[in-house]
């Protein structure tokens, strides 16, 4: 959907995580004009986070000579997207739960701000900028934890409590304790953290990252290969269950662990052969295309839709030979 944005204006997209804040400015066409990253002061509280994001925004604005007309944020944690307040967050974020991020950031940058959960923003980014068919799609983020997001009938679904699509905390995949305290969740096998832990339990070698376990698998380490196969199989089973319930035919998977897609894909494909949706339409599980920009691009897309497209309605579609 096109909007007409003056050439001295831009939309800001921000990705706020536990270790870094990344931001970019996009023009009318969705072209990235500038991008930057700063460390996230997560231990210093919400106000420090908002100020760090605002300073980065100001730098990008000065760099491009464009003022910011609207901003979107993809933020870690459970988000109330209507008010832009963080509802719940992990312990590493001090004073983040309850923080009115949209209001605080809007005050600092002088433009309206839309806040989405970071995995929701990732999925919007893949749909709007990464060529993913956006009708009915599940997004899964395999990072430190396992996050999820769902678009149905072309609309991002938040659910009654802001946590629709959270596939990482669905049960039945192991007998291991999850970071949330419950047992057997998908996250216990498929997150980057879990891949390191599962490898340590079986090999006795502790403290490796998911990437280091992947290196060992590629060098022929059988335990490392099995850990990745277990992750791929659990992921595919969870996606097949979701696809069966929601009639999905596509899942897009992002996050740091997809660097090891070569180690996940065989187990995913094998699982989908035996556990396919009852619709008869094959389920496609594919890696994300956008890399690290996805969250910020999706957040910017959400901001455009919220603040710009409503004030500049798109003219009705008229086919050749027809009158409006
Ligand atoms: Zn859990």
Tab-separated table of C-alpha atoms in Angstrom, residues 8-299:
chain	number	residue	atom	x	y	z
A	8	UNK	CA	12.094	15.520	3.859
A	9	UNK	CA	10.213	13.039	6.057
A	10	UNK	CA	10.763	9.431	7.065
A	11	UNK	CA	9.320	6.645	9.198
A	12	UNK	CA	11.417	5.251	12.043
A	13	UNK	CA	11.583	1.560	12.924
A	14	UNK	CA	13.195	0.460	16.190
A	15	UNK	CA	14.153	-2.967	17.512
A	16	UNK	CA	14.569	-2.921	21.291
A	17	UNK	CA	16.159	-6.033	22.766
A	18	UNK	CA	17.987	-6.912	25.947
A	19	UNK	CA	21.479	-6.181	24.662
A	20	UNK	CA	21.039	-3.721	21.816
A	21	UNK	CA	18.717	-1.172	20.274
A	22	UNK	CA	18.724	-1.092	16.471
A	23	UNK	CA	16.904	1.522	14.425
A	24	UNK	CA	16.400	2.453	10.804
A	25	UNK	CA	14.686	5.165	8.767
A	26	UNK	CA	12.629	4.266	5.724
A	27	UNK	CA	11.196	6.422	2.960
A	28	UNK	CA	7.939	6.212	1.075
A	29	UNK	CA	8.989	3.149	-0.881
A	30	UNK	CA	10.189	1.286	2.168
A	31	UNK	CA	13.837	1.868	1.224
A	32	UNK	CA	16.206	1.971	4.189
A	33	UNK	CA	17.841	5.432	4.286
A	34	UNK	CA	20.004	4.932	7.362
A	35	UNK	CA	20.453	2.472	10.186
A	36	UNK	CA	22.272	2.342	13.493
A	37	UNK	CA	22.776	0.287	16.638
A	38	UNK	CA	23.516	1.256	20.252
A	39	UNK	CA	23.851	-0.846	23.422
A	40	UNK	CA	20.529	-1.280	25.285
A	41	UNK	CA	20.695	0.043	28.862
A	42	UNK	CA	18.223	-2.639	29.987
A	43	UNK	CA	19.556	-2.620	33.564
A	44	UNK	CA	19.009	1.140	33.907
A	45	UNK	CA	15.248	1.113	33.405
A	46	UNK	CA	12.624	2.046	30.827
A	47	UNK	CA	13.396	5.774	30.748
A	48	UNK	CA	17.035	5.088	29.919
A	49	UNK	CA	15.924	2.701	27.158
A	50	UNK	CA	13.551	5.316	25.678
A	51	UNK	CA	16.266	7.984	25.828
A	52	UNK	CA	18.812	5.717	24.136
A	53	UNK	CA	16.319	4.943	21.337
A	54	UNK	CA	15.489	8.655	20.958
A	55	UNK	CA	19.164	9.661	20.701
A	56	UNK	CA	19.733	7.042	18.033
A	57	UNK	CA	16.638	8.296	16.156
A	58	UNK	CA	17.914	11.857	16.344
A	59	UNK	CA	21.286	10.800	14.925
A	60	UNK	CA	19.648	9.005	11.964
A	61	UNK	CA	17.385	11.970	11.361
A	62	UNK	CA	20.353	14.382	11.297
A	63	UNK	CA	22.327	12.017	9.088
A	64	UNK	CA	19.599	11.898	6.425
A	65	UNK	CA	18.173	15.402	6.829
A	66	UNK	CA	14.690	13.914	7.283
A	67	UNK	CA	12.303	14.475	10.139
A	68	UNK	CA	10.441	11.535	11.660
A	69	UNK	CA	6.661	11.544	11.064
A	70	UNK	CA	5.864	8.255	12.793
A	71	UNK	CA	7.725	5.514	14.609
A	72	UNK	CA	7.218	1.825	15.213
A	73	UNK	CA	8.948	-0.188	17.899
A	74	UNK	CA	9.362	-3.933	18.188
A	75	UNK	CA	10.056	-4.520	21.870
A	76	UNK	CA	10.973	-7.585	23.884
A	77	UNK	CA	8.246	-8.609	26.326
A	78	UNK	CA	4.467	-8.823	26.327
A	79	UNK	CA	3.138	-5.581	24.871
A	80	UNK	CA	-0.229	-3.833	25.080
A	81	UNK	CA	-0.236	-2.660	21.458
A	82	UNK	CA	-3.203	-0.345	22.000
A	83	UNK	CA	-1.519	1.767	24.674
A	84	UNK	CA	2.091	0.968	23.792
A	85	UNK	CA	2.819	-0.090	27.385
A	86	UNK	CA	4.991	-3.106	28.245
A	87	UNK	CA	2.886	-5.607	30.187
A	88	UNK	CA	5.474	-8.157	31.220
A	89	UNK	CA	9.154	-8.758	30.581
A	90	UNK	CA	12.055	-10.958	31.627
A	91	UNK	CA	14.134	-10.074	34.688
A	92	UNK	CA	17.021	-8.658	32.691
A	93	UNK	CA	14.834	-5.631	31.915
A	94	UNK	CA	14.684	-3.331	34.940
A	95	UNK	CA	11.458	-1.264	35.268
A	96	UNK	CA	10.318	-2.442	31.836
A	97	UNK	CA	7.038	-4.165	32.800
A	98	UNK	CA	4.469	-1.387	33.173
A	99	UNK	CA	6.620	1.141	31.295
A	100	UNK	CA	4.565	3.381	28.937
A	101	UNK	CA	7.066	3.068	26.085
A	102	UNK	CA	4.927	4.608	23.308
A	103	UNK	CA	4.177	7.766	25.306
A	104	UNK	CA	7.715	8.166	26.611
A	105	UNK	CA	9.343	7.706	23.208
A	106	UNK	CA	6.755	9.894	21.433
A	107	UNK	CA	7.513	12.719	23.844
A	108	UNK	CA	11.224	12.430	23.117
A	109	UNK	CA	11.052	12.221	19.301
A	110	UNK	CA	7.995	14.410	18.696
A	111	UNK	CA	6.112	11.846	16.579
A	112	UNK	CA	3.484	9.198	17.313
A	113	UNK	CA	4.811	5.772	18.287
A	114	UNK	CA	3.322	2.319	17.805
A	115	UNK	CA	4.720	-0.527	19.906
A	116	UNK	CA	4.484	-4.214	19.043
A	117	UNK	CA	6.049	-7.281	20.587
A	118	UNK	CA	9.340	-7.924	18.771
A	119	UNK	CA	8.264	-11.268	17.288
A	120	UNK	CA	5.048	-9.699	15.965
A	121	UNK	CA	7.175	-6.971	14.377
A	122	UNK	CA	9.520	-9.605	12.919
A	123	UNK	CA	6.599	-11.358	11.209
A	124	UNK	CA	5.209	-8.055	9.852
A	125	UNK	CA	8.680	-7.267	8.521
A	126	UNK	CA	8.929	-10.587	6.715
A	127	UNK	CA	5.473	-10.075	5.197
A	128	UNK	CA	5.876	-6.426	4.149
A	129	UNK	CA	9.523	-6.467	3.105
A	130	UNK	CA	10.651	-10.068	2.828
A	131	UNK	CA	8.218	-11.414	0.299
A	132	UNK	CA	6.472	-13.854	2.658
A	133	UNK	CA	2.899	-14.560	1.619
A	134	UNK	CA	1.056	-12.727	4.377
A	135	UNK	CA	-2.435	-14.255	4.364
A	136	UNK	CA	-2.134	-16.964	7.014
A	137	UNK	CA	1.300	-17.394	8.453
A	138	UNK	CA	2.979	-18.306	11.711
A	139	UNK	CA	6.232	-16.597	12.673
A	140	UNK	CA	8.645	-18.357	15.023
A	141	UNK	CA	11.761	-16.761	16.462
A	142	UNK	CA	14.482	-19.146	17.648
A	143	UNK	CA	16.719	-16.918	19.751
A	144	UNK	CA	17.645	-16.888	23.433
A	145	UNK	CA	14.078	-18.153	23.892
A	146	UNK	CA	11.428	-19.221	21.376
A	147	UNK	CA	8.871	-16.558	20.437
A	148	UNK	CA	5.907	-16.728	18.102
A	149	UNK	CA	3.455	-14.530	16.195
A	150	UNK	CA	0.436	-15.236	14.040
A	151	UNK	CA	-1.212	-13.528	11.070
A	152	UNK	CA	-4.620	-14.869	10.054
A	153	UNK	CA	-6.721	-13.616	7.157
A	154	UNK	CA	-4.017	-10.996	6.600
A	155	UNK	CA	-4.284	-9.555	10.120
A	156	UNK	CA	-1.783	-9.752	12.938
A	157	UNK	CA	-3.551	-11.414	15.880
A	158	UNK	CA	-2.748	-10.301	19.406
A	159	UNK	CA	-5.194	-12.485	21.334
A	160	UNK	CA	-7.101	-11.441	24.429
A	161	UNK	CA	-3.922	-11.071	26.521
A	162	UNK	CA	-1.359	-9.971	23.955
A	163	UNK	CA	0.279	-13.370	23.629
A	164	UNK	CA	-1.312	-15.049	20.593
A	165	UNK	CA	1.107	-17.261	18.656
A	166	UNK	CA	3.440	-17.958	21.601
A	167	UNK	CA	4.344	-21.403	20.367
A	168	UNK	CA	7.580	-21.569	22.395
A	169	UNK	CA	5.630	-22.239	25.571
A	170	UNK	CA	3.393	-25.027	24.326
A	171	UNK	CA	3.923	-28.361	26.127
A	172	UNK	CA	4.749	-31.949	25.260
A	173	UNK	CA	8.201	-31.905	23.665
A	174	UNK	CA	10.454	-33.057	26.508
A	175	UNK	CA	10.502	-33.631	30.270
A	176	UNK	CA	12.830	-30.694	30.855
A	177	UNK	CA	12.083	-27.516	32.809
A	178	UNK	CA	11.465	-24.424	30.672
A	179	UNK	CA	12.651	-20.888	31.443
A	180	UNK	CA	9.032	-20.082	32.345
A	181	UNK	CA	9.098	-22.744	35.088
A	182	UNK	CA	6.831	-25.270	33.390
A	183	UNK	CA	7.865	-28.610	31.928
A	184	UNK	CA	8.448	-29.814	28.378
A	185	UNK	CA	7.862	-26.663	26.324
A	186	UNK	CA	9.151	-26.340	22.752
A	187	UNK	CA	11.668	-23.808	24.063
A	188	UNK	CA	13.446	-26.548	26.087
A	189	UNK	CA	14.705	-28.050	22.812
A	190	UNK	CA	14.642	-25.348	20.163
A	191	UNK	CA	16.034	-22.118	21.658
A	192	UNK	CA	19.685	-21.172	21.245
A	193	UNK	CA	20.160	-21.435	25.009
A	194	UNK	CA	18.581	-24.907	25.108
A	195	UNK	CA	20.748	-26.171	22.256
A	196	UNK	CA	23.837	-25.310	24.333
A	197	UNK	CA	22.347	-26.898	27.466
A	198	UNK	CA	21.156	-30.101	25.760
A	199	UNK	CA	24.583	-30.544	24.189
A	200	UNK	CA	26.239	-30.056	27.596
A	201	UNK	CA	24.014	-32.702	29.235
A	202	UNK	CA	24.831	-35.343	26.640
A	203	UNK	CA	28.498	-34.557	25.933
A	204	UNK	CA	29.702	-33.210	29.267
A	205	UNK	CA	31.027	-30.101	27.467
A	206	UNK	CA	29.294	-27.093	29.001
A	207	UNK	CA	29.158	-23.434	28.056
A	208	UNK	CA	28.987	-23.709	24.266
A	209	UNK	CA	26.740	-21.385	22.261
A	210	UNK	CA	24.265	-22.740	19.697
A	211	UNK	CA	26.690	-21.564	17.025
A	212	UNK	CA	29.572	-23.522	18.557
A	213	UNK	CA	27.392	-26.635	18.805
A	214	UNK	CA	26.564	-26.142	15.107
A	215	UNK	CA	30.274	-25.962	14.246
A	216	UNK	CA	30.788	-29.276	16.048
A	217	UNK	CA	27.854	-30.849	14.201
A	218	UNK	CA	29.278	-29.774	10.851
A	219	UNK	CA	32.629	-31.253	11.869
A	220	UNK	CA	30.930	-34.634	12.381
A	221	UNK	CA	30.063	-34.557	16.124
A	222	UNK	CA	27.136	-36.973	16.396
A	223	UNK	CA	25.811	-35.583	19.704
A	224	UNK	CA	25.725	-32.067	18.264
A	225	UNK	CA	23.899	-33.332	15.162
A	226	UNK	CA	21.319	-35.091	17.348
A	227	UNK	CA	20.709	-31.967	19.433
A	228	UNK	CA	19.913	-30.010	16.258
A	229	UNK	CA	17.755	-32.853	14.890
A	230	UNK	CA	15.744	-32.879	18.127
A	231	UNK	CA	15.281	-29.103	17.851
A	232	UNK	CA	14.144	-29.373	14.215
A	233	UNK	CA	11.750	-32.220	14.935
A	234	UNK	CA	10.153	-30.429	17.927
A	235	UNK	CA	9.834	-27.226	15.910
A	236	UNK	CA	8.159	-29.049	13.023
A	237	UNK	CA	5.743	-30.891	15.338
A	238	UNK	CA	4.735	-27.619	17.001
A	239	UNK	CA	4.243	-25.953	13.618
A	240	UNK	CA	2.231	-28.933	12.339
A	241	UNK	CA	-0.057	-28.706	15.379
A	242	UNK	CA	-0.572	-24.977	14.862
A	243	UNK	CA	-1.162	-25.521	11.132
A	244	UNK	CA	-3.759	-28.186	11.885
A	245	UNK	CA	-5.670	-25.926	14.248
A	246	UNK	CA	-5.461	-22.727	12.192
A	247	UNK	CA	-5.323	-24.083	8.612
A	248	UNK	CA	-1.909	-22.549	7.906
A	249	UNK	CA	0.303	-23.464	4.989
A	250	UNK	CA	3.349	-21.397	5.872
A	251	UNK	CA	5.708	-20.812	8.776
A	252	UNK	CA	8.604	-18.357	8.670
A	253	UNK	CA	11.406	-18.972	11.157
A	254	UNK	CA	13.845	-16.299	12.318
A	255	UNK	CA	16.314	-15.683	15.139
A	256	UNK	CA	19.980	-16.518	15.624
A	257	UNK	CA	19.477	-20.303	15.503
A	258	UNK	CA	18.517	-20.198	11.797
A	259	UNK	CA	22.212	-19.788	11.001
A	260	UNK	CA	22.129	-23.571	11.497
A	261	UNK	CA	19.217	-24.141	9.093
A	262	UNK	CA	21.330	-26.773	7.328
A	263	UNK	CA	21.283	-28.771	10.596
A	264	UNK	CA	17.557	-28.283	11.270
A	265	UNK	CA	16.040	-28.789	7.841
A	266	UNK	CA	16.409	-32.576	7.447
A	267	UNK	CA	14.524	-33.244	10.708
A	268	UNK	CA	11.903	-30.630	9.770
A	269	UNK	CA	11.304	-32.192	6.349
A	270	UNK	CA	11.214	-35.747	7.761
A	271	UNK	CA	8.683	-34.720	10.413
A	272	UNK	CA	6.444	-32.961	7.914
A	273	UNK	CA	6.338	-36.131	5.802
A	274	UNK	CA	4.676	-38.036	8.652
A	275	UNK	CA	2.852	-35.162	10.384
A	276	UNK	CA	1.133	-33.071	7.759
A	277	UNK	CA	-1.988	-30.886	8.067
A	278	UNK	CA	-5.372	-32.550	7.573
A	279	UNK	CA	-6.160	-29.910	4.916
A	280	UNK	CA	-3.971	-31.905	2.532
A	281	UNK	CA	-2.082	-28.709	1.697
A	282	UNK	CA	1.601	-29.220	2.489
A	283	UNK	CA	3.002	-27.055	5.253
A	284	UNK	CA	6.049	-24.996	4.272
A	285	UNK	CA	8.501	-24.120	7.041
A	286	UNK	CA	11.137	-21.720	5.755
A	287	UNK	CA	13.915	-19.529	7.138
A	288	UNK	CA	13.396	-15.753	7.343
A	289	UNK	CA	14.806	-13.632	4.533
A	290	UNK	CA	15.472	-10.252	6.111
A	291	UNK	CA	18.118	-11.021	8.705
A	292	UNK	CA	18.613	-8.512	11.488
A	293	UNK	CA	16.461	-5.743	9.930
A	294	UNK	CA	13.185	-7.682	10.154
A	295	UNK	CA	11.958	-6.391	13.535
A	296	UNK	CA	12.662	-2.715	12.811
A	297	UNK	CA	11.180	-2.946	9.292
A	298	UNK	CA	8.042	-4.643	10.611
A	299	UNK	CA	7.668	-2.068	13.380
